[in-house]
Amino acid sequence: MAGQGVQLIPSPEEIMQILKRTGAFREGHFVYPNGKHTAHYFQMPLAFRYYDTARVLAVALSRKFRVERDVASQLPKVSIISPSSGGIPVAFGVRDALSAEQIFWAEQESGKRMFRQYINQGEINPCIIVDDIIRSGHAIEETVELVKSLGAPIIGCGAIVRFTSAPDNVDGVPIKSLVEFDEHFFDTAADCVECKAGAPEERVRF
Ligand SMILES: [Zn+2]
């Protein structure tokens, strides 16, 4: 680990080592609820169950925002927003590292993404949206729409891991990540390399 005064960001390889060590990243043969097959599985809360690991990941992500002039100039009057429960530990960690003033998280209610808290127009600071992992980008995009509907500008967006198949920006704001992962999904068992190899499959959820 770098010393407190050294603003180093761990390399993607170092981040992947952390994810492997904590079980947040596994290799094998996995089948998702949508029927897709893949050789990798991310379950990010397993990395965030350890305080020290959660802190390393969140501080690293926060450094990618702090160097942005648009963010640095507006701190501490910034909101950190999580699109879902998985992003909440990331949001708290990034908020802490940046000393940002506000934190909000969205939830799915009746299929619609919304804030549970009572938020009125103008009460929300310029926003940084953070999540643990961006697979398709849908959660981030829905959260962008939600934040825009509240009249708040989005000044940053990021995740610990972003699949390279996901968007690399939202509304012109680049998505920052500690790892860019080139995930490959097989649409059917017939296409799947692991199935062809006869590897036992494990059914997983997102
Ligand atoms: Zn398969």
CSV table of C-alpha atoms and ligand atoms in Angstrom, one decimal:
chain,number,residue,atom,x,y,z
A,1,MET,CA,0.0,0.0,0.0
A,2,ALA,CA,1.1,3.5,-0.8
A,3,GLY,CA,1.6,6.0,2.1
A,4,GLN,CA,-1.2,8.4,2.9
A,5,GLY,CA,0.6,11.3,1.2
A,6,VAL,CA,1.1,9.5,-2.1
A,7,GLN,CA,-2.0,9.7,-4.3
A,8,LEU,CA,-1.4,6.5,-6.1
A,9,ILE,CA,-4.2,4.5,-7.7
A,10,PRO,CA,-3.7,0.7,-7.6
A,11,SER,CA,-3.2,-0.8,-11.1
A,12,PRO,CA,-6.1,-2.8,-12.7
A,13,GLU,CA,-4.0,-6.0,-11.9
A,14,GLU,CA,-3.8,-5.1,-8.2
A,15,ILE,CA,-7.6,-4.4,-8.1
A,16,MET,CA,-8.2,-7.8,-9.7
A,17,GLN,CA,-6.0,-9.4,-7.1
A,18,ILE,CA,-8.1,-7.8,-4.4
A,19,LEU,CA,-11.3,-9.0,-6.1
A,20,LYS,CA,-10.0,-12.6,-6.5
A,21,ARG,CA,-8.7,-12.7,-2.9
A,22,THR,CA,-12.0,-11.7,-1.5
A,23,GLY,CA,-14.0,-14.0,-3.8
A,24,ALA,CA,-15.6,-11.0,-5.6
A,25,PHE,CA,-14.2,-12.3,-8.8
A,26,ARG,CA,-14.3,-16.0,-9.8
A,27,GLU,CA,-13.4,-18.0,-12.8
A,28,GLY,CA,-15.4,-21.1,-13.9
A,29,HIS,CA,-18.7,-21.8,-15.7
A,30,PHE,CA,-21.6,-19.6,-14.8
A,31,VAL,CA,-25.2,-19.3,-16.1
A,32,TYR,CA,-27.2,-16.1,-15.4
A,33,PRO,CA,-30.9,-15.9,-14.9
A,34,ASN,CA,-31.3,-14.6,-18.5
A,35,GLY,CA,-29.8,-17.9,-19.8
A,36,LYS,CA,-26.4,-16.4,-20.8
A,37,HIS,CA,-23.2,-18.4,-20.1
A,38,THR,CA,-19.9,-16.9,-19.0
A,39,ALA,CA,-16.5,-18.0,-17.7
A,40,HIS,CA,-16.4,-15.2,-15.0
A,41,TYR,CA,-18.5,-14.1,-12.1
A,42,PHE,CA,-18.3,-10.9,-10.2
A,43,GLN,CA,-20.1,-10.6,-6.8
A,44,MET,CA,-18.7,-7.3,-5.7
A,45,PRO,CA,-20.3,-7.2,-2.1
A,46,LEU,CA,-17.8,-9.9,-1.2
A,47,ALA,CA,-15.0,-7.4,-1.6
A,48,PHE,CA,-17.0,-4.7,0.3
A,49,ARG,CA,-17.7,-6.9,3.3
A,50,TYR,CA,-14.1,-6.2,4.5
A,51,TYR,CA,-13.7,-2.7,5.8
A,52,ASP,CA,-10.0,-2.4,4.7
A,53,THR,CA,-10.7,-3.7,1.2
A,54,ALA,CA,-13.8,-1.5,0.8
A,55,ARG,CA,-11.7,1.5,1.8
A,56,VAL,CA,-8.9,0.8,-0.6
A,57,LEU,CA,-11.3,0.4,-3.5
A,58,ALA,CA,-13.4,3.5,-2.7
A,59,VAL,CA,-10.4,5.7,-2.0
A,60,ALA,CA,-8.8,4.6,-5.3
A,61,LEU,CA,-12.0,5.4,-7.2
A,62,SER,CA,-12.3,8.8,-5.4
A,63,ARG,CA,-8.9,9.8,-6.6
A,64,LYS,CA,-10.1,9.5,-10.2
A,65,PHE,CA,-12.7,12.1,-9.4
A,66,ARG,CA,-10.6,14.4,-7.2
A,67,VAL,CA,-8.2,15.2,-10.1
A,68,GLU,CA,-11.2,16.5,-12.2
A,69,ARG,CA,-11.3,20.3,-12.0
A,70,ASP,CA,-15.1,20.2,-12.3
A,71,VAL,CA,-15.3,18.0,-9.2
A,72,ALA,CA,-12.5,19.6,-7.2
A,73,SER,CA,-13.9,23.1,-7.7
A,74,GLN,CA,-17.3,22.1,-6.4
A,75,LEU,CA,-16.4,20.0,-3.3
A,76,PRO,CA,-17.7,19.7,-0.7
A,77,LYS,CA,-21.1,20.7,-2.2
A,78,VAL,CA,-21.4,17.5,-4.1
A,79,SER,CA,-23.8,14.6,-3.9
A,80,ILE,CA,-22.6,11.0,-4.3
A,81,ILE,CA,-25.4,8.9,-5.8
A,82,SER,CA,-25.7,5.1,-5.9
A,83,PRO,CA,-28.1,3.6,-8.5
A,84,SER,CA,-28.8,0.5,-6.3
A,85,SER,CA,-28.0,-1.2,-3.1
A,86,GLY,CA,-24.7,-2.7,-4.5
A,87,GLY,CA,-23.3,0.8,-4.9
A,88,ILE,CA,-24.1,2.0,-1.4
A,89,PRO,CA,-20.8,1.0,0.2
A,90,VAL,CA,-19.0,2.5,-2.8
A,91,ALA,CA,-20.9,5.7,-2.4
A,92,PHE,CA,-20.2,6.0,1.3
A,93,GLY,CA,-16.5,5.2,0.8
A,94,VAL,CA,-16.2,7.8,-2.0
A,95,ARG,CA,-18.2,10.4,0.0
A,96,ASP,CA,-15.9,9.9,2.9
A,97,ALA,CA,-12.7,10.2,0.8
A,98,LEU,CA,-13.9,13.3,-1.0
A,99,SER,CA,-15.6,14.8,2.1
A,100,ALA,CA,-18.7,15.4,-0.1
A,101,GLU,CA,-21.7,16.8,1.5
A,102,GLN,CA,-24.6,14.5,0.5
A,103,ILE,CA,-25.3,10.9,-0.3
A,104,PHE,CA,-28.3,9.3,-2.0
A,105,TRP,CA,-29.2,5.9,-3.3
A,106,ALA,CA,-31.9,4.8,-5.7
A,107,GLU,CA,-34.0,1.7,-5.4
A,108,GLN,CA,-36.2,-0.3,-7.7
A,109,GLU,CA,-39.9,0.1,-6.8
A,110,SER,CA,-42.5,-1.5,-9.1
A,111,GLY,CA,-39.8,-1.8,-11.8
A,112,LYS,CA,-39.1,1.9,-11.6
A,113,ARG,CA,-35.8,3.3,-10.3
A,114,MET,CA,-36.4,6.1,-7.7
A,115,PHE,CA,-35.1,7.7,-4.6
A,116,ARG,CA,-36.8,6.6,-1.4
A,117,GLN,CA,-35.8,9.8,0.3
A,118,TYR,CA,-38.0,12.8,-0.1
A,119,ILE,CA,-36.0,15.0,-2.5
A,120,ASN,CA,-37.3,18.3,-3.9
A,121,GLN,CA,-36.1,20.3,-6.8
A,122,GLY,CA,-32.9,22.3,-5.9
A,123,GLU,CA,-32.1,20.3,-2.8
A,124,ILE,CA,-29.6,18.1,-4.5
A,125,ASN,CA,-26.0,19.1,-5.2
A,126,PRO,CA,-24.1,18.5,-8.4
A,127,CYS,CA,-23.8,14.7,-8.6
A,128,ILE,CA,-21.2,11.9,-8.9
A,129,ILE,CA,-22.9,8.6,-9.6
A,130,VAL,CA,-21.0,5.6,-8.4
A,131,ASP,CA,-21.7,1.8,-8.6
A,132,ASP,CA,-19.7,-1.3,-7.7
A,133,ILE,CA,-19.9,-2.8,-11.2
A,134,ILE,CA,-21.3,-1.6,-14.5
A,135,ARG,CA,-22.4,-4.5,-16.7
A,136,SER,CA,-24.9,-3.2,-19.2
A,137,GLY,CA,-25.0,0.4,-18.0
A,138,HIS,CA,-28.8,0.4,-17.7
A,139,ALA,CA,-28.8,1.2,-14.0
A,140,ILE,CA,-26.5,4.1,-14.5
A,141,GLU,CA,-28.5,5.5,-17.4
A,142,GLU,CA,-31.7,5.3,-15.5
A,143,THR,CA,-30.1,7.0,-12.5
A,144,VAL,CA,-28.8,9.8,-14.9
A,145,GLU,CA,-32.4,10.4,-16.0
A,146,LEU,CA,-33.6,10.4,-12.4
A,147,VAL,CA,-31.0,12.9,-11.3
A,148,LYS,CA,-31.6,15.1,-14.4
A,149,SER,CA,-35.3,15.1,-13.6
A,150,LEU,CA,-34.5,16.6,-10.2
A,151,GLY,CA,-32.6,19.4,-11.9
A,152,ALA,CA,-29.1,18.4,-10.7
A,153,PRO,CA,-26.0,18.4,-13.0
A,154,ILE,CA,-23.9,15.3,-13.2
A,155,ILE,CA,-20.2,16.0,-12.8
A,156,GLY,CA,-18.9,12.5,-12.5
A,157,CYS,CA,-19.7,8.8,-12.9
A,158,GLY,CA,-17.7,5.7,-12.1
A,159,ALA,CA,-17.5,2.1,-10.8
A,160,ILE,CA,-14.9,-0.3,-9.5
A,161,VAL,CA,-15.4,-2.5,-12.6
A,162,ARG,CA,-16.8,-1.6,-15.9
A,163,PHE,CA,-17.5,-4.1,-18.6
A,164,THR,CA,-16.1,-2.8,-21.9
A,165,SER,CA,-19.4,-3.7,-23.6
A,166,ALA,CA,-21.1,-1.0,-21.4
A,167,PRO,CA,-21.2,2.7,-22.4
A,168,ASP,CA,-18.0,4.6,-21.6
A,169,ASN,CA,-19.8,7.8,-20.9
A,170,VAL,CA,-23.2,9.1,-19.7
A,171,ASP,CA,-24.5,12.3,-21.2
A,172,GLY,CA,-21.0,13.2,-22.2
A,173,VAL,CA,-19.6,12.5,-18.7
A,174,PRO,CA,-16.9,9.8,-19.0
A,175,ILE,CA,-17.4,6.8,-16.8
A,176,LYS,CA,-14.3,6.2,-14.7
A,177,SER,CA,-13.4,2.7,-13.4
A,178,LEU,CA,-10.5,0.9,-11.7
A,179,VAL,CA,-10.8,-2.1,-14.0
A,180,GLU,CA,-12.1,-2.3,-17.6
A,181,PHE,CA,-13.2,-5.9,-18.0
A,182,ASP,CA,-13.7,-7.5,-21.4
A,183,GLU,CA,-16.5,-9.9,-20.5
A,184,HIS,CA,-17.8,-12.4,-23.0
A,185,PHE,CA,-21.3,-13.8,-22.7
A,186,PHE,CA,-22.5,-16.8,-24.7
A,187,ASP,CA,-26.2,-16.4,-25.6
A,188,THR,CA,-26.9,-20.2,-25.5
A,189,ALA,CA,-25.3,-23.3,-24.1
A,190,ALA,CA,-24.6,-24.4,-27.7
A,191,ASP,CA,-22.3,-21.4,-28.2
A,192,CYS,CA,-20.6,-21.8,-24.8
A,193,VAL,CA,-16.9,-22.8,-24.7
A,194,GLU,CA,-17.2,-24.1,-21.1
A,195,CYS,CA,-20.2,-26.3,-22.0
A,196,LYS,CA,-18.3,-27.8,-24.9
A,197,ALA,CA,-15.5,-28.6,-22.5
A,198,GLY,CA,-18.0,-30.3,-20.3
A,199,ALA,CA,-17.3,-28.0,-17.3
A,200,PRO,CA,-20.0,-28.3,-14.5
A,201,GLU,CA,-22.1,-25.2,-14.5
A,202,GLU,CA,-23.1,-23.0,-11.6
A,203,ARG,CA,-26.3,-21.0,-11.7
A,204,VAL,CA,-25.8,-17.4,-10.4
A,205,ARG,CA,-27.8,-14.2,-10.1
A,206,PHE,CA,-26.7,-10.7,-11.0
B,1,ZN,ZN,-22.0,-23.0,-20.7
